[in-house]
CSV table of C-alpha atoms and ligand atoms in Angstrom, one decimal:
chain,number,residue,atom,x,y,z
A,36,MET,CA,25.1,12.9,20.6
A,37,THR,CA,24.0,9.4,19.5
A,38,THR,CA,23.6,8.7,15.7
A,39,PRO,CA,20.0,8.2,14.9
A,40,ALA,CA,19.0,4.5,13.9
A,41,SER,CA,18.7,3.7,10.1
A,42,ASP,CA,15.2,2.9,10.0
A,43,PHE,CA,14.1,0.5,7.3
A,44,ARG,CA,11.1,-0.9,9.0
A,45,SER,CA,8.8,0.8,6.6
A,46,ASP,CA,8.1,4.1,4.5
A,47,THR,CA,5.6,5.3,7.0
A,48,VAL,CA,8.3,6.2,9.3
A,49,THR,CA,9.2,9.4,7.1
A,50,LYS,CA,8.8,12.7,9.0
A,51,PRO,CA,7.1,15.4,7.0
A,52,THR,CA,9.2,18.0,5.1
A,53,ALA,CA,9.6,21.6,6.2
A,54,LYS,CA,7.6,22.5,3.3
A,55,MET,CA,4.8,20.2,4.5
A,56,ARG,CA,4.9,21.5,7.9
A,57,ARG,CA,4.8,25.2,6.5
A,58,ALA,CA,1.8,24.1,4.3
A,59,MET,CA,0.0,22.8,7.2
A,60,ALA,CA,0.6,25.8,9.4
A,61,GLU,CA,-0.8,28.2,6.7
A,62,ALA,CA,-3.7,25.9,5.4
A,63,GLU,CA,-7.0,27.3,4.7
A,64,VAL,CA,-9.6,25.5,6.6
A,65,GLY,CA,-13.2,24.8,7.3
A,66,ASP,CA,-15.5,22.1,8.7
A,67,ASP,CA,-15.1,19.3,6.1
A,68,VAL,CA,-18.2,17.4,7.6
A,69,TYR,CA,-20.1,20.2,6.3
A,70,GLY,CA,-18.0,20.1,3.0
A,71,GLU,CA,-16.3,23.7,3.7
A,72,ASP,CA,-12.6,22.6,3.9
A,73,PRO,CA,-10.9,24.3,0.8
A,74,THR,CA,-7.9,22.4,1.2
A,75,VAL,CA,-9.3,19.0,1.6
A,76,ARG,CA,-11.4,19.8,-1.5
A,77,ARG,CA,-8.5,20.8,-3.5
A,78,LEU,CA,-6.6,17.5,-2.6
A,79,GLU,CA,-9.6,15.6,-3.4
A,80,GLU,CA,-9.9,17.3,-6.9
A,81,ARG,CA,-6.2,17.0,-7.7
A,82,THR,CA,-6.0,13.3,-6.3
A,83,ALA,CA,-9.1,12.4,-8.8
A,84,GLU,CA,-7.1,14.1,-11.7
A,85,VAL,CA,-4.1,12.5,-11.0
A,86,LEU,CA,-5.8,9.0,-10.8
A,87,GLY,CA,-7.8,9.7,-13.8
A,88,HIS,CA,-11.2,9.2,-12.0
A,89,GLU,CA,-14.3,11.3,-11.6
A,90,ALA,CA,-13.9,11.9,-7.8
A,91,ALA,CA,-11.8,11.4,-4.5
A,92,LEU,CA,-12.4,11.3,-1.1
A,93,PHE,CA,-9.7,12.0,1.7
A,94,VAL,CA,-9.6,9.4,4.3
A,95,PRO,CA,-7.7,9.4,7.3
A,96,THR,CA,-6.0,5.7,6.8
A,97,GLY,CA,-5.5,3.5,3.7
A,98,SER,CA,-7.2,0.6,6.0
A,99,MET,CA,-10.4,3.0,6.2
A,100,GLY,CA,-10.3,3.5,2.5
A,101,ASN,CA,-10.0,0.0,1.6
A,102,GLN,CA,-12.7,-1.0,3.9
A,103,LEU,CA,-15.3,1.7,3.2
A,104,SER,CA,-14.7,0.8,-0.7
A,105,LEU,CA,-15.7,-2.8,0.1
A,106,ARG,CA,-18.7,-1.7,2.1
A,107,VAL,CA,-19.9,0.3,-0.8
A,108,HIS,CA,-19.4,-2.3,-3.6
A,109,ALA,CA,-20.8,-5.4,-1.6
A,110,ARG,CA,-23.7,-6.5,0.2
A,111,SER,CA,-23.2,-8.4,3.5
A,112,GLY,CA,-22.9,-12.3,3.0
A,113,THR,CA,-21.2,-12.0,0.0
A,114,GLU,CA,-17.6,-13.0,-1.1
A,115,VAL,CA,-14.5,-11.0,-1.9
A,116,ILE,CA,-11.6,-12.3,-3.9
A,117,LEU,CA,-8.3,-11.3,-3.2
A,118,GLU,CA,-4.8,-12.2,-2.9
A,119,GLY,CA,-3.7,-14.6,-0.1
A,120,LYS,CA,-1.0,-12.2,1.4
A,121,SER,CA,-2.8,-9.0,0.5
A,122,HIS,CA,-2.8,-6.3,3.0
A,123,ILE,CA,-6.8,-6.1,3.1
A,124,PHE,CA,-6.9,-9.8,3.9
A,125,HIS,CA,-3.8,-10.1,6.4
A,126,TYR,CA,-3.4,-6.7,8.1
A,127,GLU,CA,-6.9,-5.1,8.4
A,128,MET,CA,-8.0,-7.1,11.5
A,129,ALA,CA,-10.8,-9.1,9.5
A,130,GLY,CA,-12.2,-5.6,8.8
A,131,MET,CA,-14.6,-6.8,6.0
A,132,ALA,CA,-16.2,-9.5,8.2
A,133,ALA,CA,-16.3,-7.4,11.3
A,134,LEU,CA,-17.5,-4.0,9.6
A,135,SER,CA,-19.5,-5.4,6.4
A,136,GLY,CA,-20.3,-9.1,6.8
A,137,LEU,CA,-17.9,-10.0,4.0
A,138,LEU,CA,-16.3,-13.4,3.3
A,139,PRO,CA,-12.7,-13.2,2.1
A,140,ARG,CA,-11.6,-15.5,-0.5
A,141,PRO,CA,-7.8,-15.5,-0.5
A,142,ILE,CA,-5.9,-16.8,-3.6
A,143,ASP,CA,-2.2,-17.3,-3.2
A,144,ALA,CA,-0.3,-16.1,-6.1
A,145,PRO,CA,3.5,-15.9,-6.7
A,146,ARG,CA,4.6,-12.2,-6.5
A,147,GLY,CA,1.0,-11.4,-5.4
A,148,ARG,CA,-0.1,-11.7,-9.3
A,149,MET,CA,-3.3,-13.6,-9.4
A,150,THR,CA,-4.3,-14.9,-12.9
A,151,ALA,CA,-7.7,-14.6,-14.5
A,152,GLU,CA,-7.6,-18.6,-14.5
A,153,GLN,CA,-7.1,-18.7,-10.7
A,154,VAL,CA,-9.9,-16.1,-10.1
A,155,ALA,CA,-12.4,-17.8,-12.5
A,156,ALA,CA,-12.2,-21.0,-10.6
A,157,TRP,CA,-13.4,-19.1,-7.5
A,158,ILE,CA,-16.5,-16.9,-8.9
A,159,ARG,CA,-19.4,-18.7,-7.4
A,160,PRO,CA,-21.9,-20.0,-10.2
A,161,GLU,CA,-25.1,-18.1,-9.8
A,162,ALA,CA,-27.2,-21.3,-10.5
A,163,VAL,CA,-26.0,-22.9,-7.2
A,164,TYR,CA,-28.3,-20.8,-4.9
A,165,TYR,CA,-26.5,-22.0,-1.7
A,166,LEU,CA,-23.4,-20.6,-2.3
A,167,PRO,CA,-22.2,-17.2,-1.4
A,168,ARG,CA,-22.3,-14.6,-4.2
A,169,THR,CA,-19.0,-13.3,-5.4
A,170,SER,CA,-19.2,-9.6,-5.2
A,171,VAL,CA,-15.6,-8.0,-5.4
A,172,LEU,CA,-12.4,-8.4,-6.9
A,173,ALA,CA,-9.7,-6.7,-5.0
A,174,LEU,CA,-6.1,-6.3,-6.2
A,175,GLU,CA,-2.9,-4.7,-4.6
A,176,ASN,CA,-0.4,-2.5,-6.5
A,177,THR,CA,2.5,-2.7,-5.4
A,178,HIS,CA,1.9,-5.7,-3.5
A,179,ASN,CA,3.4,-5.2,-0.1
A,180,PHE,CA,4.1,-8.7,1.0
A,181,ALA,CA,5.4,-9.6,-2.2
A,182,GLY,CA,8.3,-7.2,-1.7
A,183,GLY,CA,6.9,-4.5,-3.5
A,184,ALA,CA,6.0,-6.3,-6.7
A,185,VAL,CA,4.5,-4.3,-9.4
A,186,MET,CA,1.4,-5.6,-11.2
A,187,PRO,CA,1.5,-4.1,-15.0
A,188,ARG,CA,-1.3,-3.7,-17.2
A,189,PRO,CA,-0.9,-7.0,-18.9
A,190,VAL,CA,-1.5,-8.7,-15.4
A,191,ILE,CA,-4.3,-6.3,-14.6
A,192,ASP,CA,-6.2,-6.4,-17.8
A,193,PRO,CA,-7.4,-10.1,-17.9
A,194,LEU,CA,-8.6,-9.8,-14.3
A,195,LEU,CA,-10.5,-6.8,-15.1
A,196,ALA,CA,-12.1,-8.1,-18.1
A,197,LEU,CA,-13.0,-11.1,-16.3
A,198,ALA,CA,-14.6,-9.2,-13.3
A,199,LYS,CA,-16.6,-7.2,-15.8
A,200,GLU,CA,-18.0,-10.2,-17.7
A,201,LYS,CA,-18.8,-11.8,-14.3
A,202,GLY,CA,-20.5,-8.6,-12.9
A,203,LEU,CA,-17.9,-8.2,-10.1
A,204,ALA,CA,-16.8,-4.7,-8.6
A,205,THR,CA,-13.2,-4.1,-8.8
A,206,HIS,CA,-11.1,-2.4,-6.1
A,207,LEU,CA,-7.5,-1.6,-6.2
A,208,ASP,CA,-5.4,-1.2,-3.0
A,209,GLY,CA,-2.9,1.1,-4.3
A,210,ALA,CA,-1.3,2.3,-1.1
A,211,ARG,CA,1.8,2.3,-3.1
A,212,LEU,CA,0.5,2.9,-6.5
A,213,TRP,CA,2.9,5.7,-7.0
A,214,ASN,CA,5.9,3.4,-6.5
A,215,ALA,CA,4.1,1.1,-9.4
A,216,ALA,CA,4.0,4.2,-11.5
A,217,ALA,CA,7.5,5.4,-11.1
A,218,ALA,CA,8.8,1.8,-11.5
A,219,LEU,CA,7.0,1.4,-14.7
A,220,GLY,CA,7.5,4.9,-15.8
A,221,VAL,CA,4.0,5.4,-16.7
A,222,PRO,CA,1.2,7.9,-15.1
A,223,GLU,CA,-0.6,6.5,-12.1
A,224,ALA,CA,-4.0,7.0,-14.0
A,225,SER,CA,-2.8,4.4,-16.4
A,226,LEU,CA,-2.6,1.8,-13.7
A,227,ALA,CA,-5.8,3.2,-11.8
A,228,ALA,CA,-8.0,2.9,-15.2
A,229,GLY,CA,-10.7,0.5,-15.1
A,230,PHE,CA,-11.2,-0.1,-11.3
A,231,ASP,CA,-14.5,0.9,-9.6
A,232,SER,CA,-12.5,2.2,-6.8
A,233,VAL,CA,-8.9,3.0,-5.9
A,234,MET,CA,-7.2,3.5,-2.7
A,235,THR,CA,-3.9,5.4,-2.4
A,236,CYS,CA,-1.8,6.7,0.5
A,237,PHE,CA,0.0,9.9,0.9
A,238,SER,CA,1.7,8.7,4.1
A,239,LYS,CA,4.1,6.2,3.0
A,240,GLY,CA,6.8,6.9,0.3
A,241,LEU,CA,5.3,10.4,-0.2
A,242,ARG,CA,6.2,11.3,3.4
A,243,ALA,CA,2.8,12.9,4.4
A,244,PRO,CA,2.2,12.6,8.2
A,245,VAL,CA,-1.4,11.3,7.6
A,246,GLY,CA,-4.0,10.6,4.9
A,247,SER,CA,-5.1,8.4,1.9
A,248,ALA,CA,-7.8,8.8,-0.4
A,249,VAL,CA,-10.2,6.7,-2.4
A,250,ALA,CA,-11.1,7.6,-6.0
A,251,GLY,CA,-14.0,6.3,-8.1
A,252,SER,CA,-17.0,7.6,-10.0
A,253,LYS,CA,-19.0,10.5,-8.6
A,254,ALA,CA,-21.8,8.1,-7.5
A,255,PHE,CA,-19.2,5.8,-5.7
A,256,ILE,CA,-17.5,8.9,-3.9
A,257,ALA,CA,-21.1,10.1,-2.8
A,258,GLU,CA,-21.6,6.6,-1.2
A,259,ALA,CA,-18.2,6.3,0.2
A,260,ARG,CA,-18.7,9.7,1.9
A,261,ARG,CA,-21.6,8.3,4.0
A,262,VAL,CA,-19.6,5.2,5.0
A,263,ARG,CA,-16.7,7.3,6.0
A,264,LYS,CA,-18.9,9.1,8.4
A,265,LEU,CA,-20.4,5.7,9.5
A,266,PHE,CA,-16.8,4.5,10.1
A,267,GLY,CA,-15.9,7.4,12.3
A,268,GLY,CA,-13.8,9.3,9.5
A,269,GLY,CA,-15.8,12.3,9.3
A,270,MET,CA,-13.1,15.1,9.9
A,271,ARG,CA,-13.4,18.6,10.8
A,272,GLN,CA,-10.7,21.3,9.9
A,273,ALA,CA,-8.8,18.4,8.1
A,274,GLY,CA,-7.1,21.0,5.7
A,275,VAL,CA,-4.4,21.0,8.3
A,276,ILE,CA,-3.5,17.5,7.2
A,277,ALA,CA,-4.7,17.6,3.6
A,278,ALA,CA,-2.4,20.5,3.1
A,279,ALA,CA,0.8,18.2,3.8
A,280,ALA,CA,-0.7,15.6,1.5
A,281,LEU,CA,-1.1,18.2,-1.4
A,282,VAL,CA,2.5,18.8,-1.0
A,283,ALA,CA,3.4,15.0,-0.9
A,284,LEU,CA,1.2,14.6,-4.2
A,285,GLU,CA,3.1,17.5,-6.0
A,286,ASP,CA,6.7,17.1,-4.8
A,287,GLU,CA,7.4,13.7,-3.9
A,288,ARG,CA,6.5,11.3,-6.8
A,289,ALA,CA,9.4,12.6,-8.9
A,290,ARG,CA,11.8,11.2,-6.0
A,291,LEU,CA,10.7,7.7,-5.6
A,292,PRO,CA,13.0,6.3,-8.3
A,293,GLU,CA,15.8,7.2,-5.7
A,294,ASP,CA,14.2,5.0,-3.2
A,295,HIS,CA,14.1,2.1,-5.8
A,296,ALA,CA,17.7,2.6,-6.7
A,297,ARG,CA,18.3,2.3,-3.1
A,298,ALA,CA,16.5,-0.7,-2.7
A,299,LYS,CA,18.1,-2.5,-5.5
A,300,LYS,CA,21.7,-1.3,-4.1
A,301,LEU,CA,20.7,-3.0,-0.7
A,302,ALA,CA,19.3,-6.2,-2.2
A,303,GLU,CA,22.5,-6.5,-4.3
A,304,GLY,CA,24.6,-6.3,-1.1
A,305,LEU,CA,22.5,-8.6,0.9
A,306,ALA,CA,22.5,-11.2,-1.9
A,307,GLY,CA,26.3,-11.5,-1.6
A,308,ILE,CA,26.1,-12.4,2.1
A,309,ARG,CA,26.0,-16.1,2.9
A,310,GLY,CA,22.6,-17.4,4.0
A,311,LEU,CA,20.6,-14.3,2.9
A,312,ARG,CA,18.3,-15.1,0.1
A,313,ILE,CA,17.0,-12.6,-1.6
A,314,ASP,CA,17.0,-12.1,-5.5
A,315,PRO,CA,17.8,-8.3,-6.4
A,316,ALA,CA,15.7,-8.9,-9.7
A,317,ASP,CA,12.5,-9.3,-7.7
A,318,VAL,CA,13.1,-5.8,-6.0
A,319,GLU,CA,11.1,-3.5,-8.3
A,320,THR,CA,10.3,-0.8,-5.9
A,321,ASN,CA,11.3,0.1,-2.5
A,322,ILE,CA,10.5,-3.2,-0.5
A,323,LEU,CA,12.8,-6.1,0.3
A,324,MET,CA,11.6,-9.4,1.6
A,325,ILE,CA,14.6,-11.3,2.8
A,326,PHE,CA,14.7,-15.0,3.7
A,327,LEU,CA,17.2,-16.5,6.2
A,328,GLU,CA,18.8,-20.0,5.4
A,329,GLY,CA,21.6,-22.0,7.4
A,330,ASP,CA,22.7,-20.9,10.7
A,331,TRP,CA,21.1,-17.4,11.1
A,332,GLY,CA,18.6,-18.3,13.6
A,333,ASP,CA,15.2,-16.9,13.4
A,334,SER,CA,14.3,-13.3,12.2
A,335,ALA,CA,13.4,-12.0,15.5
A,336,GLY,CA,17.0,-12.8,16.6
A,337,VAL,CA,18.5,-11.0,13.6
A,338,VAL,CA,16.2,-8.1,13.8
A,339,ALA,CA,17.4,-7.8,17.4
A,340,LYS,CA,21.0,-8.0,16.6
A,341,LEU,CA,20.6,-5.4,13.8
A,342,GLN,CA,18.8,-3.1,16.2
A,343,SER,CA,21.9,-3.3,18.5
A,344,ARG,CA,23.8,-2.0,15.4
A,345,GLY,CA,21.6,0.8,14.8
A,346,VAL,CA,19.6,-0.7,11.9
A,347,LEU,CA,15.9,-1.2,12.1
A,348,ALA,CA,14.1,-3.9,10.2
A,349,GLY,CA,10.9,-5.6,10.6
A,350,ALA,CA,10.3,-9.4,11.2
A,351,ALA,CA,7.9,-10.7,8.4
A,352,GLY,CA,7.8,-14.4,9.4
A,353,PRO,CA,9.9,-16.7,11.4
A,354,SER,CA,12.7,-16.8,8.9
A,355,SER,CA,12.0,-13.6,6.9
A,356,PHE,CA,12.0,-10.0,7.3
A,357,ARG,CA,11.2,-6.7,5.4
A,358,MET,CA,13.3,-3.6,4.8
A,359,VAL,CA,12.0,-0.5,3.1
A,360,THR,CA,13.6,2.3,1.7
A,361,HIS,CA,12.1,5.8,1.7
A,362,ALA,CA,13.1,9.5,1.9
A,363,ASP,CA,14.5,9.3,5.4
A,364,VAL,CA,17.3,6.7,4.5
A,365,GLY,CA,20.1,7.4,2.3
A,366,ASP,CA,23.3,5.8,1.0
A,367,PRO,CA,25.2,5.7,4.2
A,368,ASP,CA,22.1,4.0,5.9
A,369,VAL,CA,22.5,1.3,3.2
A,370,GLU,CA,26.1,1.0,3.8
A,371,ARG,CA,25.5,0.9,7.5
A,372,ALA,CA,23.0,-2.0,7.1
A,373,LEU,CA,25.1,-4.0,4.9
A,374,ARG,CA,28.1,-3.5,7.4
A,375,ALA,CA,25.6,-4.7,10.2
A,376,PHE,CA,24.7,-7.8,8.2
A,377,GLU,CA,28.4,-8.8,7.5
A,378,GLY,CA,29.3,-8.1,11.3
A,379,ILE,CA,26.5,-10.4,12.3
A,380,ARG,CA,27.6,-13.1,9.8
A,381,ALA,CA,31.2,-12.9,10.9
A,382,GLY,CA,30.1,-12.9,14.7
A,383,ARG,CA,31.9,-9.6,15.2
B,655,PLP,C1,-0.7,-2.2,0.7
B,655,PLP,C2,-1.3,-1.4,1.8
B,655,PLP,N1,-2.4,-1.3,1.7
B,655,PLP,C3,-3.1,-0.5,2.9
B,655,PLP,C4,-2.5,-0.2,3.9
B,655,PLP,C5,-3.2,0.5,5.0
B,655,PLP,O1,-2.7,1.7,5.3
B,655,PLP,P1,-2.8,2.5,6.7
B,655,PLP,O2,-1.8,2.1,7.7
B,655,PLP,O3,-2.7,3.9,6.5
B,655,PLP,O4,-4.2,2.0,7.2
B,655,PLP,C6,-1.1,-0.3,3.9
B,655,PLP,C7,-0.1,-0.1,5.1
B,655,PLP,O5,0.9,-0.4,5.3
B,655,PLP,C8,-0.4,-1.2,2.8
B,655,PLP,O6,0.9,-1.6,2.8
């Protein structure tokens, strides 16, 4: 039997647990487009409670949750301020433009943490009638491309205060809000507070096979439900997948600090290898961004060499790549990854 690969490409590669599979098999279901799926309803109620918002809506993917939130908040032809390396800007296929006629205004910020000063400079003055109106401010916590960087309340608060003062809607891409809360040791609701909408994913570090949710006011969720249908996301006996998401929500959050500790250990090991640039202090959650220096060659080549040693990572740019810890990689996988890097370095 061949040893399975140590897969650090993403926390989305996790397989559902036995308890999730059982819950899926036994789920009580109904037609959710008719609002008749009791398991989906339970998941939505529990998600709203955990996030501290009035209501929530189950959606198939995080991208759909982000995109339908923007669609609800903003009129076509208006501008959305977001961080320059955010998932919504980079990895959702220009969805806001294609689906909702929205113009993104990306602002680059170290570790994905925009400041109120940066954002204020891009809020369009109402008096200049030929400029697009700014409609939404979107944040990301944790910030994927910034290496799982956490946005604590002192970073969030001035941004939300500015948005409120200027009449902008606020959206949080909290695909990994669970990791942010675990890293800070605070309840998720404390990081979701004050946003008009919050998207979160069950299918990443929490190991559910499918599913995300958006949360917000009852009025927001009523509109979001309509847009979910418009975008083709009305699901029928969706309790089958909601059941696994419920197990994820109840059972998996407490485990996340293990992933964070392993990411730190991996970062500390990599930082000691010549030509790999990563500061372990920057690894706050489960994502590592590693930069190549000197004679390593390009990231695609390194990723291929790692793969031949049974270690999977993802190229993030010509000289950078990403590694992510999750429930399906343990300490032996971390050791294997470090040995693989050392072997490549030594030309063995
Ligand atoms: C920060 C962030 N937001 C949104 C998404 C989108 O989630 P999905 O792949 O379910 O569409 C991802 C996916 O990796 C993500 O990392």
